[in-house]
Coordinates of N, CA and C and ligand atoms in Angstrom, one line a residue:
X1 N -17.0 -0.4 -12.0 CA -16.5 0.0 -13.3 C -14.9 -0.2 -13.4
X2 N -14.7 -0.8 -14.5 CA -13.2 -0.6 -14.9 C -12.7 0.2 -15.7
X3 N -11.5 0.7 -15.0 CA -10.9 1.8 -16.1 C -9.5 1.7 -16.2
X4 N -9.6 2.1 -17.9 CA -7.6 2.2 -18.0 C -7.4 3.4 -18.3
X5 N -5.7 3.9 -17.6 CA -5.2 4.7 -17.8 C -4.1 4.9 -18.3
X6 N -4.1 5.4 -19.8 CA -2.9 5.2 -20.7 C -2.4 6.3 -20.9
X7 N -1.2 6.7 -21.3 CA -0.5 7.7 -21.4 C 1.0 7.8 -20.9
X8 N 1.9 8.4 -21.6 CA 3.3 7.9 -21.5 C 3.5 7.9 -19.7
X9 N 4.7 7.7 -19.4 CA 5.6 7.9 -18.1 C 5.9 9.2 -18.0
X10 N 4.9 9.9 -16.8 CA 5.0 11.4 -16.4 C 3.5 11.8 -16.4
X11 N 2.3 11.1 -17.3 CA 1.4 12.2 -17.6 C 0.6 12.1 -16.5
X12 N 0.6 11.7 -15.4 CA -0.1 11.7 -14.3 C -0.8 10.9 -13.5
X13 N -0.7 9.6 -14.9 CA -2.0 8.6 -14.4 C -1.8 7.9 -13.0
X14 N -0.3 7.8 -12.5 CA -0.3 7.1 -11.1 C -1.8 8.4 -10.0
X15 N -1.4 9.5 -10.6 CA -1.6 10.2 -9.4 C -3.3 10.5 -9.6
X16 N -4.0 10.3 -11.0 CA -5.2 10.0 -11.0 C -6.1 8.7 -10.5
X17 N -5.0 7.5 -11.0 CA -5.1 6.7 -10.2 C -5.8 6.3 -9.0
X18 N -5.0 7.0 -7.9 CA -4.8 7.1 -7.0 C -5.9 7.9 -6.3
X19 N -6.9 9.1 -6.7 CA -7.7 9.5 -6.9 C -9.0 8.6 -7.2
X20 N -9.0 7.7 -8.3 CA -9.9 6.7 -8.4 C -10.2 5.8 -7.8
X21 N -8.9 5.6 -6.5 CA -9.1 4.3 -6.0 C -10.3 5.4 -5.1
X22 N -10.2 5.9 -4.9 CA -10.6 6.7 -3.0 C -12.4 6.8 -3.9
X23 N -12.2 7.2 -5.3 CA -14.2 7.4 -5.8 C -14.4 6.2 -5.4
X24 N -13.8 5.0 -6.3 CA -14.8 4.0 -6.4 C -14.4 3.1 -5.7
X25 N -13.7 3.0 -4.8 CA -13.2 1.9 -3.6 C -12.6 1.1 -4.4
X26 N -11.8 1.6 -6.0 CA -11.3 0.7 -6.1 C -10.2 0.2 -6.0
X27 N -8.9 -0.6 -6.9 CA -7.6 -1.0 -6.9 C -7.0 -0.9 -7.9
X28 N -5.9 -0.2 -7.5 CA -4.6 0.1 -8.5 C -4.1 -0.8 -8.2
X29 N -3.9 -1.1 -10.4 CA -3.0 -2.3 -10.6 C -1.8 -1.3 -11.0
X30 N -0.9 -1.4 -10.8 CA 0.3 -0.4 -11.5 C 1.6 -1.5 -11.6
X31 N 1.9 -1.6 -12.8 CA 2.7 -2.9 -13.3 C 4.0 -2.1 -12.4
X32 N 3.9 -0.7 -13.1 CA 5.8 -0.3 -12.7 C 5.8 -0.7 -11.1
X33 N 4.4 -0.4 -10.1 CA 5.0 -0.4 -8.9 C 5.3 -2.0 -8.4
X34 N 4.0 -2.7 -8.9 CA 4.6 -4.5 -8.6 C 5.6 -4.7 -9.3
X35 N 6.1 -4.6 -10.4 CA 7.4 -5.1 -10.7 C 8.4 -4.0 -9.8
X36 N 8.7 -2.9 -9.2 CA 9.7 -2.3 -8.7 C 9.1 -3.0 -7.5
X37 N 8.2 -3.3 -6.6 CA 8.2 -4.3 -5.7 C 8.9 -5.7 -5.1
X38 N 8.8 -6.3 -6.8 CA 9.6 -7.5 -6.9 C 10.9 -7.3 -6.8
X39 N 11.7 -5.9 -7.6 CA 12.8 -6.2 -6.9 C 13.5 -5.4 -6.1
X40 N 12.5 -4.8 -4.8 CA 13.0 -4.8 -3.9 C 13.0 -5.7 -2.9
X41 N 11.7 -6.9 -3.1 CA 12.2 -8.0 -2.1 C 12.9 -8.9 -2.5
X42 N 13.7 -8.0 -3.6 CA 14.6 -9.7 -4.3 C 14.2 -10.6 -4.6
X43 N 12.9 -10.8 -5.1 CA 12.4 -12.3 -5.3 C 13.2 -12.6 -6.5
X44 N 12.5 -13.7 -7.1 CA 13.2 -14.5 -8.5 C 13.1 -13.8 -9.6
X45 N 12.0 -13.0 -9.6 CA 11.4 -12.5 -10.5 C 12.0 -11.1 -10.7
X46 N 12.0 -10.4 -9.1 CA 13.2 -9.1 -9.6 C 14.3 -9.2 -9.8
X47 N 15.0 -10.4 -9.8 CA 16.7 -10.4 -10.0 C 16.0 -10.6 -11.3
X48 N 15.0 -11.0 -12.2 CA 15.3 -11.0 -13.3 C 14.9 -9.7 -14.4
X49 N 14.3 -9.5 -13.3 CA 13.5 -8.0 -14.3 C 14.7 -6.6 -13.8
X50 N 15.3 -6.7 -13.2 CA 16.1 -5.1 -12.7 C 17.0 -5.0 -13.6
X51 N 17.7 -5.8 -14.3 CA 17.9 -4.7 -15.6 C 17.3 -3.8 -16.6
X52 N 16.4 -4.9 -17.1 CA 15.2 -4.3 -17.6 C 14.7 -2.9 -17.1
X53 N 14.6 -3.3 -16.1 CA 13.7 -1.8 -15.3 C 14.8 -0.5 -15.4
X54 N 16.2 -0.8 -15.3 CA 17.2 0.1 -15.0 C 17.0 0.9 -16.3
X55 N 17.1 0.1 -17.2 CA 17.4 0.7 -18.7 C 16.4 1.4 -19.2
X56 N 15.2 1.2 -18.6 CA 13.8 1.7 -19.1 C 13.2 0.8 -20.6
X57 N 13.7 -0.3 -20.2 CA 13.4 -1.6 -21.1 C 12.0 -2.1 -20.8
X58 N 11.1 -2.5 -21.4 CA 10.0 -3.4 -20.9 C 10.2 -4.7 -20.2
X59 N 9.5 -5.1 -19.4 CA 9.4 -6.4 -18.7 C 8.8 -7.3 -19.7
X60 N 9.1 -8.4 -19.9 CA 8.4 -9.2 -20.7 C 6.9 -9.5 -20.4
X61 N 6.4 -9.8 -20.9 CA 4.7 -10.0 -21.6 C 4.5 -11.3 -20.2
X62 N 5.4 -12.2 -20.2 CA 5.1 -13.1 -19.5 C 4.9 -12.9 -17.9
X63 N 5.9 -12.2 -17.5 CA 6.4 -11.9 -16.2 C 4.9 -10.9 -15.5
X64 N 4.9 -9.4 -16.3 CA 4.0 -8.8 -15.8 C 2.2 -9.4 -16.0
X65 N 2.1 -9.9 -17.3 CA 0.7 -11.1 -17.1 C 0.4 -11.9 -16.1
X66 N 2.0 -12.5 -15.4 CA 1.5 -13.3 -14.3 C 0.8 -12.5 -13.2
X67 N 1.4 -11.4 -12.8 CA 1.4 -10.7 -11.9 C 0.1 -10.1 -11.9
X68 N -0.4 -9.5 -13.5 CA -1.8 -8.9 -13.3 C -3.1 -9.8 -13.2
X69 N -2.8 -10.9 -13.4 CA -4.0 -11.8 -13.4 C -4.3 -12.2 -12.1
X70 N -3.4 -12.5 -11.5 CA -3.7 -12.7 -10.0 C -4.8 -11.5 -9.5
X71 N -4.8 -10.6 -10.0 CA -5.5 -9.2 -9.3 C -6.9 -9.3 -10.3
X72 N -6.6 -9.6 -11.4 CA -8.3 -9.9 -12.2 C -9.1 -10.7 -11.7
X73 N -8.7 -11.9 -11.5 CA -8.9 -13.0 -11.6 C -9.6 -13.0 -9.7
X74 N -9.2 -12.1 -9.2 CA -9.4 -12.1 -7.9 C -11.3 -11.7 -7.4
X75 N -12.0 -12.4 -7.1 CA -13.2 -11.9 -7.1 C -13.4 -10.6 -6.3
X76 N -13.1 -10.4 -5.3 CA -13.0 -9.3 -4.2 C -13.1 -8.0 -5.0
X77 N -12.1 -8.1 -6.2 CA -11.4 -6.9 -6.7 C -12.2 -6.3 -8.3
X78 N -12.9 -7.2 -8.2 CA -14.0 -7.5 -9.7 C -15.0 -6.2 -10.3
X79 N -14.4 -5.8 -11.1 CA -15.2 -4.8 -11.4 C -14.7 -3.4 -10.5
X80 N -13.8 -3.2 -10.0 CA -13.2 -2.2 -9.3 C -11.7 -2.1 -9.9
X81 N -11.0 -2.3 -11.1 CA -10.2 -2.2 -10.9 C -9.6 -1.2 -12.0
X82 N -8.6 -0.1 -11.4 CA -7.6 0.9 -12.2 C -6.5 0.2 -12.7
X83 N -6.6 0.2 -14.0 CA -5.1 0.1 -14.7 C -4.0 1.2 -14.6
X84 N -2.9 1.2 -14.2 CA -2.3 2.8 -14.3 C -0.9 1.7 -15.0
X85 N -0.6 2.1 -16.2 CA 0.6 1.7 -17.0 C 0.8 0.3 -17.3
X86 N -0.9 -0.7 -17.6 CA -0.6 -1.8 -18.5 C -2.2 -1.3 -18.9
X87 N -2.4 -1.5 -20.3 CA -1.5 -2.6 -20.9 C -0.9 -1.1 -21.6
X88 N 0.5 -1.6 -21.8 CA 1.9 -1.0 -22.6 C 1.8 -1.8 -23.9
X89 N 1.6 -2.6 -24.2 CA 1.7 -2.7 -26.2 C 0.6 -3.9 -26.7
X90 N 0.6 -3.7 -28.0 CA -0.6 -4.3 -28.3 C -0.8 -5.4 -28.1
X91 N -0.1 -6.1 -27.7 CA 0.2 -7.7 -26.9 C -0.6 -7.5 -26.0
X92 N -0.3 -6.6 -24.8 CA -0.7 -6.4 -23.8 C -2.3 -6.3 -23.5
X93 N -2.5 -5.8 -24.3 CA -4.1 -4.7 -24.2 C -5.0 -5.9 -25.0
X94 N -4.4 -7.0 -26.3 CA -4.9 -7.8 -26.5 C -5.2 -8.8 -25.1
X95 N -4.2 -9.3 -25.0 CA -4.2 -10.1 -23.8 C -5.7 -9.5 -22.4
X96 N -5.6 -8.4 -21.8 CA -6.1 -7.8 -21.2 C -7.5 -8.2 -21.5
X97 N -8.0 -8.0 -23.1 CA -9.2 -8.1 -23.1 C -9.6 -10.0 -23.0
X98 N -9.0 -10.5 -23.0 CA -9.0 -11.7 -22.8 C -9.3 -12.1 -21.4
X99 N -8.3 -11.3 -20.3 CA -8.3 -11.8 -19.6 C -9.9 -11.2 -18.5
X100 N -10.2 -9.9 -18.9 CA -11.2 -9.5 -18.2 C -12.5 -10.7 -19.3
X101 N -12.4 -10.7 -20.3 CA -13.3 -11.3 -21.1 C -13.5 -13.1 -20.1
X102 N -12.6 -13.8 -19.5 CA -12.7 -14.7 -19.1 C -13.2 -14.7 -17.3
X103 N -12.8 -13.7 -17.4 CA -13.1 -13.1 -16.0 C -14.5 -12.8 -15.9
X104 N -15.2 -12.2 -16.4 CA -16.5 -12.1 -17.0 C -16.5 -10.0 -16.7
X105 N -15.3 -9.5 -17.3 CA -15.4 -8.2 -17.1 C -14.9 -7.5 -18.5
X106 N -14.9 -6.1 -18.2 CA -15.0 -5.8 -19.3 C -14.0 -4.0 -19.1
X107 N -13.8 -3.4 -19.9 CA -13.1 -2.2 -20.2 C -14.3 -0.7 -20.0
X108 N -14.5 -0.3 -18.8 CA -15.7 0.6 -19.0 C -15.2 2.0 -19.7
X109 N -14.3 2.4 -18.5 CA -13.1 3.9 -19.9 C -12.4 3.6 -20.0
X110 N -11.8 4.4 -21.0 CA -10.4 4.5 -21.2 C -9.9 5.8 -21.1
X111 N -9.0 6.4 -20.3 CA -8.7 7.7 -20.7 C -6.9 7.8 -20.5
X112 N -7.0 8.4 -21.9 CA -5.9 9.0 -22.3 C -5.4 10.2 -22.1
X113 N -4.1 10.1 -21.1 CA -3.3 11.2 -20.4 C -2.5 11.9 -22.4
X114 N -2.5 12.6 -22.6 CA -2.0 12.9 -23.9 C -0.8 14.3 -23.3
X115 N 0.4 13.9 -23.6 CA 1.5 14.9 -22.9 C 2.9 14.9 -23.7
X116 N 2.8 16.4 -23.8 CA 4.3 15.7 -24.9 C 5.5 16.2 -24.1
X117 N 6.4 15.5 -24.8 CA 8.4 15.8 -24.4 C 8.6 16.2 -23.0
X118 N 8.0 17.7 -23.4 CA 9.2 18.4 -22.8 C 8.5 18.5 -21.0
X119 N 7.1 18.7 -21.2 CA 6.3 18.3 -20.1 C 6.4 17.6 -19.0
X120 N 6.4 15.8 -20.1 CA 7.3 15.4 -19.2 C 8.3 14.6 -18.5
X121 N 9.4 15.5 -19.0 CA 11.0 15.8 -18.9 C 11.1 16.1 -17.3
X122 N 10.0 17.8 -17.4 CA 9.9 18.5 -16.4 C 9.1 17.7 -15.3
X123 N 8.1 16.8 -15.4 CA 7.6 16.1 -14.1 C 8.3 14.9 -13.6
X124 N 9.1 14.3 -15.0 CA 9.7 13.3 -14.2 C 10.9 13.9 -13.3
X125 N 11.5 14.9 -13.3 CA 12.9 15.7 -12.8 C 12.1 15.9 -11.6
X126 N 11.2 16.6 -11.3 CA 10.9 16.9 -10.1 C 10.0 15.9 -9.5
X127 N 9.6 14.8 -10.0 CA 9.8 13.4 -9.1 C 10.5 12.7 -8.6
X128 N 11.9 13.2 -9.4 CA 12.9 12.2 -9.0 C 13.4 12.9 -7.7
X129 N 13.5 14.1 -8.2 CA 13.8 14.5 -6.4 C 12.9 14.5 -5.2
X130 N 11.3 14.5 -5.8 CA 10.5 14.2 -4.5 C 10.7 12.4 -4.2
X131 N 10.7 11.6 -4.6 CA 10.4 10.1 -4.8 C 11.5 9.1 -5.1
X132 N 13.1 10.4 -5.3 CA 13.9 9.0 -5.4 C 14.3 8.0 -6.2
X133 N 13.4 7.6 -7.3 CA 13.4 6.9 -8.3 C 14.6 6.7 -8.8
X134 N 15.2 5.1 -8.7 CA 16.4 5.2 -9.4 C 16.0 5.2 -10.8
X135 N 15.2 4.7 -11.6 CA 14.9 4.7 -13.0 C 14.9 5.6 -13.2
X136 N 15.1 7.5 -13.0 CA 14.8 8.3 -12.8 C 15.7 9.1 -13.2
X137 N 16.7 8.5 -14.0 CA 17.8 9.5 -14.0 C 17.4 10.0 -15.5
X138 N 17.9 11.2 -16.2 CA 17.2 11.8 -17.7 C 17.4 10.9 -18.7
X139 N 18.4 10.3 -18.9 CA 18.5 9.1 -20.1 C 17.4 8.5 -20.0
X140 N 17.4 7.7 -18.8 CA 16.3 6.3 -18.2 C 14.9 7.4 -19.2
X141 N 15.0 8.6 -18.5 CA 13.4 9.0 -19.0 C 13.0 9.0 -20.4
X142 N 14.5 9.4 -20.9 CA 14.0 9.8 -22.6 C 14.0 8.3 -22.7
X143 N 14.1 7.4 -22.5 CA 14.4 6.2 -23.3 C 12.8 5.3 -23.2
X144 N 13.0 5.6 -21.9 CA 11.1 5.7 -21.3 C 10.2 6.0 -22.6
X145 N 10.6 7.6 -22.8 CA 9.5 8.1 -23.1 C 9.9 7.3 -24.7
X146 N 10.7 7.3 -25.6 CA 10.8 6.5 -26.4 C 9.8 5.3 -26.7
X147 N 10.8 4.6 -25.7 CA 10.3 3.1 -25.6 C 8.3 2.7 -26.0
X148 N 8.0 3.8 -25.0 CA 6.6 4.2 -25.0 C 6.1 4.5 -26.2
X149 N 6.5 6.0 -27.3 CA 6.0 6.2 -27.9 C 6.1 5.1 -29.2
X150 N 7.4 4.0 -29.3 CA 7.3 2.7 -30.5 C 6.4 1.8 -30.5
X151 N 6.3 1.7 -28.9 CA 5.5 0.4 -28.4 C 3.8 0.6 -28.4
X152 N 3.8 1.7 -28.1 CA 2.1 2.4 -27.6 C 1.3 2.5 -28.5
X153 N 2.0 3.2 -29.9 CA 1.2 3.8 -30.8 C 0.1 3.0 -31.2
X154 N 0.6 1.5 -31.8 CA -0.6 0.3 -32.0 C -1.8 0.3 -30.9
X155 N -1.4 0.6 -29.4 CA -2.3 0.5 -28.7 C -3.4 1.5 -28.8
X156 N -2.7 2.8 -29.0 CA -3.4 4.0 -29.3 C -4.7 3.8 -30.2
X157 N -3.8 3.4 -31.5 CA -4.6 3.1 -32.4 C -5.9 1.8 -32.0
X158 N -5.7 0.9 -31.7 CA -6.5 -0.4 -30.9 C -7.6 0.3 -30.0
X159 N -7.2 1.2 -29.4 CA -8.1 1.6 -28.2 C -9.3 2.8 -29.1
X160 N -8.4 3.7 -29.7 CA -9.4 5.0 -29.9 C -10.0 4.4 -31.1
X161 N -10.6 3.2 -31.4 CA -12.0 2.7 -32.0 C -12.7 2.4 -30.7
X162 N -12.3 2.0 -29.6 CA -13.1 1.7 -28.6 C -14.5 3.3 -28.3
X163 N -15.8 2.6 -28.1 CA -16.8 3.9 -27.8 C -16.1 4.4 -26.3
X164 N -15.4 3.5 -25.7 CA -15.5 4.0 -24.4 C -14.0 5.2 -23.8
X165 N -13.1 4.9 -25.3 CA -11.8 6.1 -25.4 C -12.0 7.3 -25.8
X166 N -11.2 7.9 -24.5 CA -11.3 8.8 -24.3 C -10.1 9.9 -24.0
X167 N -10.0 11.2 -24.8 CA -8.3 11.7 -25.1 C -8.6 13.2 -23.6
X168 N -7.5 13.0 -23.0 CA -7.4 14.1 -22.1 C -6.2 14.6 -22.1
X169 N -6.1 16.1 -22.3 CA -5.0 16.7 -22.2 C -4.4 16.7 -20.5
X170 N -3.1 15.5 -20.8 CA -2.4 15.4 -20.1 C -1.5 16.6 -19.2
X171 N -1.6 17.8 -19.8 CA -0.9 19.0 -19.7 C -1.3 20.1 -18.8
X172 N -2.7 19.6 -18.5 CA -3.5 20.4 -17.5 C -3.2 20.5 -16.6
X173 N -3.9 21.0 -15.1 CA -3.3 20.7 -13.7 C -3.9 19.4 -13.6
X174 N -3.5 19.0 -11.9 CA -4.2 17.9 -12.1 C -5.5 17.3 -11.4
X175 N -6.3 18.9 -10.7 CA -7.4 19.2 -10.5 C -8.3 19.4 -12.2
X176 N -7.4 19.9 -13.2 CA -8.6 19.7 -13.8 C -9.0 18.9 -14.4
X177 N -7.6 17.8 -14.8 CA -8.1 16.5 -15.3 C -8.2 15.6 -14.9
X178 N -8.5 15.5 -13.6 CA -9.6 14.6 -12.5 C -10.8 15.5 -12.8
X179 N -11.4 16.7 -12.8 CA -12.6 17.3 -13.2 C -12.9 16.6 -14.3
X180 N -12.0 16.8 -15.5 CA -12.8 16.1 -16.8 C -12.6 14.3 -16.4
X181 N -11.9 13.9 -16.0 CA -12.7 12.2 -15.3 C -13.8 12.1 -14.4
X182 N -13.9 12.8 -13.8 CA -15.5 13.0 -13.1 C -16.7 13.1 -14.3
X183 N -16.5 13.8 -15.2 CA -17.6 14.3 -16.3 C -17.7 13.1 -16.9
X184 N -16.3 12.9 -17.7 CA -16.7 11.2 -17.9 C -17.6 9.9 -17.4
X185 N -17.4 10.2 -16.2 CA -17.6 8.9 -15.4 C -19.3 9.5 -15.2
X186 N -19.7 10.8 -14.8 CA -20.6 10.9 -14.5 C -21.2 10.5 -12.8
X187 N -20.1 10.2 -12.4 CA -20.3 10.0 -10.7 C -19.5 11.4 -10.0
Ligands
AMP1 P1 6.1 3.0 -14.6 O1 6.3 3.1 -13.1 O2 4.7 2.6 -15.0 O3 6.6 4.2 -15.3 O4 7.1 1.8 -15.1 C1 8.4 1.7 -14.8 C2 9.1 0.6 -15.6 O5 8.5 -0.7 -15.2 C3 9.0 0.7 -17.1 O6 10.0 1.5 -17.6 C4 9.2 -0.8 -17.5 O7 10.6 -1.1 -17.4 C5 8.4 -1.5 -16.4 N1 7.0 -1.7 -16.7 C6 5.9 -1.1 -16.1 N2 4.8 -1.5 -16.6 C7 5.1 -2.4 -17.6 C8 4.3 -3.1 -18.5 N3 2.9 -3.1 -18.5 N4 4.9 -3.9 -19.4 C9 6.3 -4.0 -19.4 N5 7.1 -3.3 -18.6 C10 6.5 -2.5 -17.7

């Protein structure tokens, strides 16, 4: 099964994620971490994206498409794969269904981390001191969480016609909303 996991920067989804891989043996795609990947080996691609990333600006449509197709497109990985933070705008999420559609795959859930402001203000602060994150500093976040809420809404909207979207309060612990993804999923 494939699942995406939408919801601003903070609401958890790396760390459910990461939880999903271990149920379903499967693989996290996580744009933020392959692009902060890229530029830490300095490829071509991070000298061009680290501003972007500093400011809490989006990467272009082009750059992170390349990156995720390689991982669709991959047979090994087919039908096992976690989205944690693409698709980010309705470009994205269009594109996406394209590309699982050519792939011969498809969107099984969707669940939606739902978290407001001030929440997470407070998770990204005390990430940054466990994890470091230079993107991390409080500007970077509000501008994040901005950025998110201009760019996402269309997606919001695109997705929650989908039968398979699904809204989870982001705000819970995060035993219990891995509980309510278990019920979901029904494994
Ligand atoms: P994240 O770790 O998901 O919070 O992403 C960190 C940063 O990476 C974002 O603020 C963006 O600059 C960039 N980024 C991550 N995913 C995407 C995406 N799907 N599209 C564009 N930019 C992205």
């Amino acid at each position: 099964m494939n699942i995406v996991l939408f919801g601003p920067p903070g609401a958890g989804k790396g760390t459910q994620a990461k939880y999903l891989v271990k149920k379903i043996n499967g693989f996290q795609i996580s744009t933020g971490d392959m692009l902060r990947n890229e530029i830490y080996k300095n490829s071509e691609v991070g000298k061009e994206i680290s501003n972007d990333m500093k400011d809490g600006n989006f990467v272009s449509d082009k750059i992170v498409n390349k990156l995720i197709k390689e991982i669709i497109f991959d047979p090994q990985k087919k039908g096992r794969l976690i989205f944690d933070g693409y698709p980010r705008s309705l470009s994205q999420a269009k594109d996406l269904d394209i590309f699982l559609n050519d792939s011969g795959q498809k969107i099984d859930f969707i669940f939606f981390l739902n978290v407001n402001k001030e929440t997470i203000i407070k998770r990204i602060e005390k990430r940054k001191n466990l994890e470091n994150r230079s993107d991390d500093d409080l500007n970077t976040i509000l501008k994040r969480y901005d950025t998110y809420m201009e760019t996402t809404k269309p997606v919001l909207e695109y997705y929650s016609e989908n039968p398979n979207f699904h809204e989870i309060d982001g705000a819970l612990e995060i035993d219990e909303i891995t509980n309510k993804i278990d019920a979901f999923l029904g494994v």
